[in-house]
Coordinates of C-alpha atoms and ligand atoms in Angstrom, one line a residue:
M40 CA -11.3 -13.1 -13.1
S41 CA -9.4 -13.3 -9.8
K42 CA -10.7 -12.2 -6.4
D43 CA -7.6 -10.1 -5.8
K44 CA -8.5 -6.4 -5.7
V45 CA -5.0 -5.1 -4.8
A46 CA -1.6 -5.9 -6.2
I47 CA 1.5 -5.2 -4.0
L48 CA 4.7 -4.7 -5.9
M49 CA 8.2 -4.2 -4.5
G50 CA 11.5 -3.4 -6.1
S51 CA 13.4 -6.1 -4.3
A52 CA 12.9 -9.0 -2.0
S53 CA 14.8 -6.8 0.5
D54 CA 11.7 -4.6 0.7
L55 CA 9.5 -7.5 2.0
P56 CA 9.9 -6.8 5.7
V57 CA 8.2 -3.4 5.0
M58 CA 5.7 -4.4 2.3
E59 CA 4.4 -7.4 4.1
A60 CA 2.7 -4.9 6.5
A61 CA 0.4 -3.9 3.6
G62 CA -0.7 -7.5 3.0
D63 CA -1.4 -8.0 6.7
V64 CA -3.7 -5.0 6.8
L65 CA -5.5 -6.1 3.6
T66 CA -6.0 -9.6 5.0
D67 CA -7.4 -8.1 8.2
L68 CA -9.8 -6.1 6.1
N69 CA -10.9 -9.2 4.1
I70 CA -9.6 -7.8 0.8
G71 CA -8.0 -10.1 -1.7
W72 CA -4.4 -9.3 -2.7
R73 CA -1.4 -10.5 -4.6
M74 CA 2.3 -9.7 -4.2
A75 CA 5.4 -9.8 -6.4
V76 CA 8.9 -8.5 -6.8
R77 CA 9.3 -6.4 -9.9
S78 CA 12.0 -3.7 -10.4
A79 CA 11.5 -0.6 -12.5
H80 CA 15.2 -0.7 -13.2
R81 CA 16.2 -4.4 -13.2
T82 CA 13.0 -5.9 -14.8
P83 CA 11.3 -3.2 -16.7
E84 CA 9.5 -5.5 -19.2
E85 CA 8.3 -7.9 -16.5
T86 CA 7.0 -5.0 -14.4
V87 CA 4.8 -3.8 -17.3
A88 CA 3.7 -7.4 -18.1
Y89 CA 2.7 -7.9 -14.4
V90 CA 0.6 -4.7 -14.4
R91 CA -1.1 -5.7 -17.7
K92 CA -2.0 -9.1 -16.3
A93 CA -3.2 -7.6 -13.0
E94 CA -5.5 -5.2 -14.9
A95 CA -6.9 -8.0 -17.0
E96 CA -7.6 -10.1 -13.9
G97 CA -9.6 -7.4 -12.2
V98 CA -7.1 -5.8 -9.8
Q99 CA -8.3 -2.3 -9.0
V100 CA -5.5 -0.7 -6.9
L101 CA -1.7 -1.0 -7.2
I102 CA 0.6 -0.5 -4.2
C103 CA 4.3 -0.1 -5.1
G104 CA 7.2 0.0 -2.6
A105 CA 10.7 0.8 -3.5
G106 CA 13.9 2.3 -2.0
M107 CA 16.8 4.4 -3.2
A108 CA 15.9 6.0 -6.7
A109 CA 12.4 4.7 -6.3
H110 CA 10.9 4.8 -9.7
L111 CA 8.7 1.7 -9.4
A112 CA 5.4 3.5 -8.5
G113 CA 6.0 6.2 -11.1
V114 CA 6.7 3.7 -13.9
V115 CA 3.6 1.7 -12.9
A116 CA 1.5 4.9 -12.8
A117 CA 2.8 5.8 -16.3
E118 CA 1.6 2.4 -17.6
S119 CA -1.8 2.1 -15.9
L120 CA -4.9 4.1 -15.3
L121 CA -5.5 2.3 -12.0
P122 CA -4.8 4.3 -8.8
V123 CA -1.2 3.8 -7.7
I124 CA -0.1 4.2 -4.1
G125 CA 3.7 4.6 -3.5
V126 CA 5.5 3.4 -0.4
P127 CA 9.0 4.9 0.0
I128 CA 11.4 2.5 1.6
N129 CA 14.5 3.4 3.7
A130 CA 17.3 1.6 1.8
S131 CA 19.6 4.7 2.0
L132 CA 19.6 8.3 3.1
D133 CA 16.9 7.5 5.7
G134 CA 14.4 7.0 2.9
M135 CA 14.5 10.6 1.8
D136 CA 15.7 9.7 -1.7
A137 CA 12.8 7.2 -2.1
L138 CA 10.3 9.6 -0.6
L139 CA 11.2 12.4 -3.1
A140 CA 11.5 10.0 -6.0
T141 CA 8.0 8.6 -5.3
V142 CA 6.2 11.8 -4.4
Q143 CA 7.5 14.3 -6.9
M144 CA 5.6 13.0 -9.9
P145 CA 4.9 15.2 -13.0
P146 CA 1.3 16.4 -13.4
G147 CA -1.0 13.9 -15.0
I148 CA 0.8 10.8 -13.6
P149 CA -0.2 10.8 -10.0
V150 CA 1.2 8.5 -7.3
A151 CA -0.5 8.8 -3.9
T152 CA 2.6 8.7 -1.7
V153 CA 2.4 7.5 1.9
A154 CA 4.9 7.6 4.8
V155 CA 8.3 6.0 4.6
G156 CA 8.5 2.4 5.9
R157 CA 6.0 0.1 7.5
A158 CA 3.7 2.9 8.7
G159 CA 3.4 3.9 5.0
A160 CA 2.9 0.3 3.9
K161 CA 0.0 0.0 6.4
N162 CA -1.5 3.2 5.2
A163 CA -1.2 2.2 1.6
A164 CA -3.5 -0.7 2.4
W165 CA -5.9 1.5 4.4
L166 CA -6.0 3.9 1.5
A167 CA -6.5 1.1 -1.0
A168 CA -9.5 0.0 1.1
R169 CA -11.0 3.5 1.1
I170 CA -10.7 3.6 -2.7
L171 CA -12.3 0.1 -3.0
S172 CA -15.1 1.1 -0.6
L173 CA -16.4 3.6 -3.1
V174 CA -17.9 0.7 -5.1
D175 CA -17.8 -2.1 -2.6
E176 CA -20.3 -2.0 0.3
D177 CA -18.6 -4.9 2.2
V178 CA -15.3 -3.0 2.3
A179 CA -17.2 0.2 3.3
A180 CA -18.8 -1.7 6.2
T181 CA -15.5 -3.2 7.3
L182 CA -13.9 0.3 7.3
S183 CA -16.7 1.7 9.4
A184 CA -16.4 -1.1 11.9
A185 CA -12.6 -0.6 12.0
K186 CA -12.9 3.1 12.7
I187 CA -15.2 2.4 15.6
A188 CA -12.8 -0.2 16.9
Q189 CA -9.8 2.2 16.7
R190 CA -11.8 4.8 18.6
E191 CA -12.8 2.3 21.3
K192 CA -9.2 1.1 21.6
V193 CA -7.8 4.6 22.2
L194 CA -10.6 5.4 24.8
A195 CA -10.0 2.1 26.6
S196 CA -6.2 2.8 26.8
D197 CA -6.9 6.3 28.2
A198 CA -9.3 4.9 30.8
E199 CA -6.6 2.5 31.8
L200 CA -4.1 5.3 32.0
Q201 CA -6.4 7.5 34.1
A202 CA -7.1 4.6 36.5
R203 CA -3.3 4.1 36.9
L204 CA -2.7 7.8 37.5
S205 CA -5.4 8.2 40.1
G206 CA -4.8 4.9 41.8
Ligands
RP5_469 C1 15.4 -0.6 -4.9 O1 16.7 -0.7 -4.4 C2 14.7 -1.7 -4.1 O2 13.3 -1.3 -4.0 C3 15.4 -1.7 -2.8 O3 14.7 -0.9 -1.8 C4 16.7 -1.1 -3.1 C5 17.8 -2.0 -2.8 O4 17.6 -3.2 -3.6 P1 18.5 -4.5 -3.3 O5 19.9 -4.1 -3.7 O6 18.4 -4.8 -1.8 O7 18.0 -5.6 -4.2 O8 15.3 -0.9 -6.2

C-alpha cells in the first residue's frame, strides 16, 4: 500500500505547467500524491491500467487535467468509483472546449469540474483535500489551519492598504 492518496493525470506533457500547481498544493497540505501522463485518446489502455493500479495501491481521489476535446476525466470516471476531479486546460478556444467536455458528463458518471487552468488545478487539490478530510483527521486539521491563515493574510493585506491610504 502506497502513501499516495491522490493521483494527478494529464493528457499530455504539455499540460504539466498547469497541473504541477495541483501537486504543489497537495505538497503544502502534506498529502501524498503521484502524477503521470495518460491520454484518453492516445493511450486508452494505459489510462485504464494506471487507474486500476492506483485503486489497488490505496489512492482515494483522482485529478485529471486535459485540453481540447478533454475526455480524460470522463473516461477515468467511467472506469472508477473513486471521486474524479476534472481540470479543463486551455489548449485551444480559450479552454471553452475542454471546460464543456469535462463538465457536461451524463448522469451517473460525475466529474467535479473546476476552473480552467492553474486556478482550477489548485482548487482540484483543495477539493481533493476536503474529500480526504472526511476520513482523515490530520488533513482536516491542516485544512482548518489553512483557512485561518488565508483569513489572516487577507486581513493583514487590508491593514497594510488602509495604512497606506491614510498615511
Ligand atoms: C489534450 O490535447 C492534452 O490534454 C493537451 O491539453 C492537448 C494537446 O496535446 P499535445 O498535442 O500538446 O500533446 O489531449
